[in-house]
mmCIF file of C-alpha atoms in Angstrom:
data_model
loop_
_atom_site.group_PDB
_atom_site.id
_atom_site.type_symbol
_atom_site.label_atom_id
_atom_site.label_comp_id
_atom_site.label_asym_id
_atom_site.label_seq_id
_atom_site.Cartn_x
_atom_site.Cartn_y
_atom_site.Cartn_z
ATOM 1 C CA UNK A 1 9.630 0.213 22.831
ATOM 2 C CA UNK A 2 7.713 2.182 25.463
ATOM 3 C CA UNK A 3 4.005 1.452 25.869
ATOM 4 C CA UNK A 4 1.462 3.368 27.904
ATOM 5 C CA UNK A 5 1.597 0.732 30.625
ATOM 6 C CA UNK A 6 5.374 0.883 30.907
ATOM 7 C CA UNK A 7 5.565 4.650 31.445
ATOM 8 C CA UNK A 8 5.677 5.595 35.110
ATOM 9 C CA UNK A 9 3.314 8.150 36.615
ATOM 10 C CA UNK A 10 6.158 10.591 37.099
ATOM 11 C CA UNK A 11 7.304 10.182 33.498
ATOM 12 C CA UNK A 12 3.785 10.742 32.166
ATOM 13 C CA UNK A 13 3.580 14.101 33.894
ATOM 14 C CA UNK A 14 7.123 14.922 32.777
ATOM 15 C CA UNK A 15 6.224 14.212 29.143
ATOM 16 C CA UNK A 16 3.288 16.599 29.419
ATOM 17 C CA UNK A 17 5.607 19.200 30.901
ATOM 18 C CA UNK A 18 8.109 18.699 28.082
ATOM 19 C CA UNK A 19 5.272 19.452 25.681
ATOM 20 C CA UNK A 20 4.668 22.663 27.581
ATOM 21 C CA UNK A 21 8.351 23.599 27.250
ATOM 22 C CA UNK A 22 8.211 22.977 23.495
ATOM 23 C CA UNK A 23 4.969 24.951 23.125
ATOM 24 C CA UNK A 24 6.245 27.999 25.042
ATOM 25 C CA UNK A 25 9.676 28.019 23.415
ATOM 26 C CA UNK A 26 8.164 27.575 19.946
ATOM 27 C CA UNK A 27 5.777 30.468 20.507
ATOM 28 C CA UNK A 28 8.599 32.690 21.742
ATOM 29 C CA UNK A 29 10.699 31.777 18.713
ATOM 30 C CA UNK A 30 7.778 32.614 16.407
ATOM 31 C CA UNK A 31 7.370 36.020 18.062
ATOM 32 C CA UNK A 32 11.069 36.761 17.673
ATOM 33 C CA UNK A 33 11.127 35.692 14.032
ATOM 34 C CA UNK A 34 8.049 37.772 13.250
ATOM 35 C CA UNK A 35 9.728 40.823 14.739
ATOM 36 C CA UNK A 36 12.911 40.183 12.754
ATOM 37 C CA UNK A 37 11.264 39.378 9.431
ATOM 38 C CA UNK A 38 8.096 41.467 9.390
ATOM 39 C CA UNK A 39 8.573 44.311 11.855
ATOM 40 C CA UNK A 40 12.222 45.196 11.344
ATOM 41 C CA UNK A 41 11.397 48.416 9.465
ATOM 42 C CA UNK A 42 8.513 49.598 11.667
ATOM 43 C CA UNK A 43 8.445 50.688 15.342
ATOM 44 C CA UNK A 44 6.312 47.740 16.438
ATOM 45 C CA UNK A 45 7.001 44.719 18.636
ATOM 46 C CA UNK A 46 5.114 41.622 19.760
ATOM 47 C CA UNK A 47 4.014 40.598 23.227
ATOM 48 C CA UNK A 48 2.229 37.578 24.629
ATOM 49 C CA UNK A 49 1.573 35.124 27.404
ATOM 50 C CA UNK A 50 0.191 31.658 28.123
ATOM 51 C CA UNK A 51 -2.466 30.072 30.325
ATOM 52 C CA UNK A 52 -4.259 26.743 30.642
ATOM 53 C CA UNK A 53 -8.006 26.049 30.875
ATOM 54 C CA UNK A 54 -9.504 22.717 31.972
ATOM 55 C CA UNK A 55 -12.820 21.272 30.785
ATOM 56 C CA UNK A 56 -15.553 20.465 31.721
ATOM 57 C CA UNK A 57 -14.567 22.104 35.005
ATOM 58 C CA UNK A 58 -13.755 24.600 36.316
ATOM 59 C CA UNK A 59 -14.155 25.929 32.770
ATOM 60 C CA UNK A 60 -16.811 25.190 30.204
ATOM 61 C CA UNK A 61 -17.707 25.771 26.570
ATOM 62 C CA UNK A 62 -20.732 27.862 25.686
ATOM 63 C CA UNK A 63 -22.681 28.233 22.452
ATOM 64 C CA UNK A 64 -25.155 30.671 20.952
ATOM 65 C CA UNK A 65 -27.135 30.416 17.706
ATOM 66 C CA UNK A 66 -25.920 32.745 14.990
ATOM 67 C CA UNK A 67 -29.555 33.609 14.326
ATOM 68 C CA UNK A 68 -31.357 33.706 17.702
ATOM 69 C CA UNK A 69 -34.756 33.637 15.993
ATOM 70 C CA UNK A 70 -34.152 30.097 14.736
ATOM 71 C CA UNK A 71 -34.360 28.692 18.266
ATOM 72 C CA UNK A 72 -37.993 28.185 19.226
ATOM 73 C CA UNK A 73 -37.627 25.278 21.639
ATOM 74 C CA UNK A 74 -38.699 25.622 25.278
ATOM 75 C CA UNK A 75 -36.122 23.053 26.407
ATOM 76 C CA UNK A 76 -33.604 23.869 29.116
ATOM 77 C CA UNK A 77 -30.837 26.136 27.831
ATOM 78 C CA UNK A 78 -28.141 23.752 29.104
ATOM 79 C CA UNK A 79 -29.680 20.897 27.105
ATOM 80 C CA UNK A 80 -29.653 23.087 24.011
ATOM 81 C CA UNK A 81 -26.034 23.984 24.712
ATOM 82 C CA UNK A 82 -25.092 20.285 25.003
ATOM 83 C CA UNK A 83 -26.800 19.552 21.677
ATOM 84 C CA UNK A 84 -24.909 22.371 19.962
ATOM 85 C CA UNK A 85 -21.603 21.118 21.357
ATOM 86 C CA UNK A 86 -22.304 17.658 19.965
ATOM 87 C CA UNK A 87 -23.317 19.016 16.546
ATOM 88 C CA UNK A 88 -20.301 21.304 16.087
ATOM 89 C CA UNK A 89 -22.151 23.143 13.343
ATOM 90 C CA UNK A 90 -20.293 26.430 12.934
ATOM 91 C CA UNK A 91 -22.745 27.535 10.287
ATOM 92 C CA UNK A 92 -25.436 27.658 12.989
ATOM 93 C CA UNK A 93 -23.639 28.345 16.257
ATOM 94 C CA UNK A 94 -20.957 30.514 17.810
ATOM 95 C CA UNK A 95 -18.647 28.624 20.175
ATOM 96 C CA UNK A 96 -16.835 30.263 23.069
ATOM 97 C CA UNK A 97 -14.974 29.345 26.254
ATOM 98 C CA UNK A 98 -15.854 30.684 29.687
ATOM 99 C CA UNK A 99 -14.723 30.047 33.238
ATOM 100 C CA UNK A 100 -12.301 31.150 35.968
ATOM 101 C CA UNK A 101 -9.204 29.956 34.096
ATOM 102 C CA UNK A 102 -10.231 32.014 31.078
ATOM 103 C CA UNK A 103 -10.813 35.098 33.230
ATOM 104 C CA UNK A 104 -7.461 34.583 34.949
ATOM 105 C CA UNK A 105 -5.752 34.012 31.619
ATOM 106 C CA UNK A 106 -6.879 37.331 30.187
ATOM 107 C CA UNK A 107 -5.668 39.086 33.335
ATOM 108 C CA UNK A 108 -2.311 37.312 32.946
ATOM 109 C CA UNK A 109 -2.088 38.496 29.346
ATOM 110 C CA UNK A 110 -2.825 42.050 30.440
ATOM 111 C CA UNK A 111 0.406 41.963 32.492
ATOM 112 C CA UNK A 112 2.670 41.018 29.570
ATOM 113 C CA UNK A 113 4.777 43.391 27.533
ATOM 114 C CA UNK A 114 7.428 43.164 24.849
ATOM 115 C CA UNK A 115 10.010 42.017 27.372
ATOM 116 C CA UNK A 116 8.018 39.744 29.669
ATOM 117 C CA UNK A 117 6.061 36.745 28.387
ATOM 118 C CA UNK A 118 3.678 36.177 31.296
ATOM 119 C CA UNK A 119 2.428 32.727 32.322
ATOM 120 C CA UNK A 120 -0.349 31.460 34.545
ATOM 121 C CA UNK A 121 0.771 29.494 37.589
ATOM 122 C CA UNK A 122 -0.222 26.224 35.884
ATOM 123 C CA UNK A 123 1.870 26.983 32.794
ATOM 124 C CA UNK A 124 4.796 28.154 34.935
ATOM 125 C CA UNK A 125 4.676 24.935 36.976
ATOM 126 C CA UNK A 126 4.548 22.653 33.921
ATOM 127 C CA UNK A 127 7.258 24.661 32.158
ATOM 128 C CA UNK A 128 9.599 24.572 35.183
ATOM 129 C CA UNK A 129 9.050 20.861 35.744
ATOM 130 C CA UNK A 130 9.705 20.170 32.068
ATOM 131 C CA UNK A 131 12.959 22.126 32.192
ATOM 132 C CA UNK A 132 14.022 20.097 35.206
ATOM 133 C CA UNK A 133 13.061 16.893 33.392
ATOM 134 C CA UNK A 134 15.409 17.894 30.592
ATOM 135 C CA UNK A 135 18.111 18.448 33.217
ATOM 136 C CA UNK A 136 18.401 21.995 32.022
ATOM 137 C CA UNK A 137 18.105 25.397 33.610
ATOM 138 C CA UNK A 138 15.955 28.336 32.623
ATOM 139 C CA UNK A 139 17.519 31.443 34.133
ATOM 140 C CA UNK A 140 15.221 33.604 32.026
ATOM 141 C CA UNK A 141 12.230 32.767 34.250
ATOM 142 C CA UNK A 142 11.387 35.900 36.220
ATOM 143 C CA UNK A 143 9.090 36.645 39.130
ATOM 144 C CA UNK A 144 7.343 39.983 38.598
ATOM 145 C CA UNK A 145 5.679 40.203 41.981
ATOM 146 C CA UNK A 146 1.997 40.164 42.904
ATOM 147 C CA UNK A 147 -0.718 41.917 40.937
ATOM 148 C CA UNK A 148 -4.293 42.900 41.687
ATOM 149 C CA UNK A 149 -6.425 41.063 39.139
ATOM 150 C CA UNK A 150 -10.096 41.972 39.378
ATOM 151 C CA UNK A 151 -12.358 38.956 39.825
ATOM 152 C CA UNK A 152 -9.492 36.495 40.329
ATOM 153 C CA UNK A 153 -8.753 34.374 43.426
ATOM 154 C CA UNK A 154 -11.319 36.127 45.575
ATOM 155 C CA UNK A 155 -9.493 39.434 45.368
ATOM 156 C CA UNK A 156 -6.181 38.045 46.623
ATOM 157 C CA UNK A 157 -3.102 39.330 44.797
ATOM 158 C CA UNK A 158 -1.894 36.962 42.057
ATOM 159 C CA UNK A 159 1.834 36.073 41.767
ATOM 160 C CA UNK A 160 3.002 36.718 38.215
ATOM 161 C CA UNK A 161 5.703 34.561 36.632
ATOM 162 C CA UNK A 162 7.170 35.377 33.221
ATOM 163 C CA UNK A 163 9.943 34.580 30.792
ATOM 164 C CA UNK A 164 12.328 37.473 30.281
ATOM 165 C CA UNK A 165 12.769 37.774 26.525
ATOM 166 C CA UNK A 166 15.590 40.255 27.056
ATOM 167 C CA UNK A 167 17.424 38.202 29.654
ATOM 168 C CA UNK A 168 20.715 38.278 27.748
ATOM 169 C CA UNK A 169 20.713 42.065 27.330
ATOM 170 C CA UNK A 170 23.876 43.471 28.950
ATOM 171 C CA UNK A 171 22.077 46.289 30.737
ATOM 172 C CA UNK A 172 19.445 43.965 32.140
ATOM 173 C CA UNK A 173 22.156 41.561 33.269
ATOM 174 C CA UNK A 174 23.942 44.389 35.098
ATOM 175 C CA UNK A 175 20.725 45.438 36.801
ATOM 176 C CA UNK A 176 20.107 41.875 37.965
ATOM 177 C CA UNK A 177 23.573 41.870 39.505
ATOM 178 C CA UNK A 178 22.629 44.926 41.549
ATOM 179 C CA UNK A 179 19.355 43.461 42.774
ATOM 180 C CA UNK A 180 19.106 42.154 46.302
ATOM 181 C CA UNK A 181 15.859 40.304 45.618
ATOM 182 C CA UNK A 182 16.086 36.613 46.449
ATOM 183 C CA UNK A 183 15.560 34.113 43.652
ATOM 184 C CA UNK A 184 12.029 32.711 43.688
ATOM 185 C CA UNK A 185 11.549 28.931 43.685
ATOM 186 C CA UNK A 186 8.946 28.810 40.911
ATOM 187 C CA UNK A 187 7.912 25.207 41.527
ATOM 188 C CA UNK A 188 7.473 25.782 45.273
ATOM 189 C CA UNK A 189 5.460 28.942 44.567
ATOM 190 C CA UNK A 190 3.226 27.159 42.074
ATOM 191 C CA UNK A 191 2.676 24.193 44.385
ATOM 192 C CA UNK A 192 1.663 26.490 47.242
ATOM 193 C CA UNK A 193 -0.804 28.332 45.011
ATOM 194 C CA UNK A 194 -2.356 25.180 43.585
ATOM 195 C CA UNK A 195 -2.934 23.781 47.079
ATOM 196 C CA UNK A 196 -4.383 27.007 48.491
ATOM 197 C CA UNK A 197 -8.062 27.561 49.239
ATOM 198 C CA UNK A 198 -10.055 29.183 46.486
ATOM 199 C CA UNK A 199 -7.450 28.762 43.773
ATOM 200 C CA UNK A 200 -9.401 29.480 40.549
ATOM 201 C CA UNK A 201 -7.768 27.125 38.027
ATOM 202 C CA UNK A 202 -6.985 23.433 37.680
ATOM 203 C CA UNK A 203 -4.969 21.000 35.612
ATOM 204 C CA UNK A 204 -5.915 17.348 35.126
ATOM 205 C CA UNK A 205 -3.044 14.864 35.003
ATOM 206 C CA UNK A 206 -4.508 11.556 36.273
ATOM 207 C CA UNK A 207 -1.090 9.864 36.467
ATOM 208 C CA UNK A 208 0.660 12.774 38.169
ATOM 209 C CA UNK A 209 2.390 12.389 41.527
ATOM 210 C CA UNK A 210 0.894 15.744 42.557
ATOM 211 C CA UNK A 211 -2.495 15.137 44.232
ATOM 212 C CA UNK A 212 -4.296 18.323 43.037
ATOM 213 C CA UNK A 213 -3.677 17.323 39.414
ATOM 214 C CA UNK A 214 -5.233 13.863 39.907
ATOM 215 C CA UNK A 215 -8.694 15.148 40.781
ATOM 216 C CA UNK A 216 -11.185 14.402 38.029
ATOM 217 C CA UNK A 217 -12.656 17.664 36.719
ATOM 218 C CA UNK A 218 -16.316 18.066 37.643
ATOM 219 C CA UNK A 219 -18.839 19.580 35.280
ATOM 220 C CA UNK A 220 -18.863 23.284 36.136
ATOM 221 C CA UNK A 221 -22.590 23.410 35.314
ATOM 222 C CA UNK A 222 -23.588 20.273 37.206
ATOM 223 C CA UNK A 223 -25.471 22.081 39.968
ATOM 224 C CA UNK A 224 -27.379 24.159 37.421
ATOM 225 C CA UNK A 225 -28.751 21.261 35.423
ATOM 226 C CA UNK A 226 -32.344 21.355 36.704
ATOM 227 C CA UNK A 227 -34.322 18.953 34.541
ATOM 228 C CA UNK A 228 -37.974 19.713 35.317
ATOM 229 C CA UNK A 229 -40.229 22.655 36.004
ATOM 230 C CA UNK A 230 -41.203 21.389 39.447
ATOM 231 C CA UNK A 231 -37.539 21.346 40.393
ATOM 232 C CA UNK A 232 -37.132 24.947 39.263
ATOM 233 C CA UNK A 233 -40.191 26.034 41.261
ATOM 234 C CA UNK A 234 -38.921 24.232 44.345
ATOM 235 C CA UNK A 235 -35.521 25.866 44.060
ATOM 236 C CA UNK A 236 -37.114 29.286 43.635
ATOM 237 C CA UNK A 237 -39.299 28.717 46.697
ATOM 238 C CA UNK A 238 -36.307 27.695 48.787
ATOM 239 C CA UNK A 239 -34.263 30.682 47.655
ATOM 240 C CA UNK A 240 -37.017 33.251 48.291
ATOM 241 C CA UNK A 241 -39.057 32.081 51.318
ATOM 242 C CA UNK A 242 -42.157 34.044 52.226
ATOM 243 C CA UNK A 243 -41.705 36.135 55.408
ATOM 244 C CA UNK A 244 -43.576 35.016 58.522
ATOM 245 C CA UNK A 245 -47.022 36.584 59.099
ATOM 246 C CA UNK A 246 -46.946 37.976 55.572
ATOM 247 C CA UNK A 247 -50.322 39.033 54.208
ATOM 248 C CA UNK A 248 -50.880 37.686 50.749
ATOM 249 C CA UNK A 249 -53.545 39.419 48.681
ATOM 250 C CA UNK A 250 -54.701 38.444 45.250
ATOM 251 C CA UNK A 251 -54.535 41.088 42.572
ATOM 252 C CA UNK A 252 -57.810 41.747 40.673
ATOM 253 C CA UNK A 253 -58.084 39.830 37.427
ATOM 254 C CA UNK A 254 -60.427 42.338 35.751
ATOM 255 C CA UNK A 255 -63.833 40.682 36.231
ATOM 256 C CA UNK A 256 -64.292 41.256 39.967
ATOM 257 C CA UNK A 257 -66.825 43.618 41.561
ATOM 258 C CA UNK A 258 -64.572 46.517 42.534
ATOM 259 C CA UNK A 259 -67.315 48.979 43.639
ATOM 260 C CA UNK A 260 -66.419 48.606 47.321
ATOM 261 C CA UNK A 261 -62.673 48.055 46.738
ATOM 262 C CA UNK A 262 -60.727 51.142 47.871
ATOM 263 C CA UNK A 263 -58.093 50.306 45.271
ATOM 264 C CA UNK A 264 -60.602 50.689 42.429
#
């Protein structure tokens, strides 16, 4: 029997990747079955994609009270958010996810269509590694080129990887035979992206052999957790220093003698 201590680091990451293979393939099968069983008599099709977010960083979970007038506390908004996350009271709060991986994910989904199931680089890496762990091949993985995704990766073009849901179509197969485009090494592409400066997303696999995945996620809001008013005032003073030789005048409070004041 395998125990957690007897599973090698490489196997741990492979098992996670196998889960990714199952998740993607199951979702694709569900889309196909829905089209066959529920959309066969209407001119509609499904489309989709997949991405990964990592918490508590670089992504985070945010809350808001359903009734904003019920919150009368003057406590720091991050403290209130932490309390709401612990309570998990959906009768009082709305829960949402925010962060660079979420933003990237929605851009990835915007690039999908009925034929191409688009994947974030993290999903593509885990999926490809899982396929290799199964000693299988996935010829339906396609590289769609680079896309301009607003607000993602500092404006650098994002490489889009997808699964071709119509890979076995005879016409598409013939077109592939005519293409002179070299086959893209998906794992090498993903590795290069994940190691590049400013890459927006992360995965956390503490037992992985891949160094970027072993880094413990840091709280995305850590630097914003100012605990006292003095700290806030100090930060504000540092951010907006008074210019040298600036003349500071006090505005009248309403009870001063303004007879000789030219502003009166």
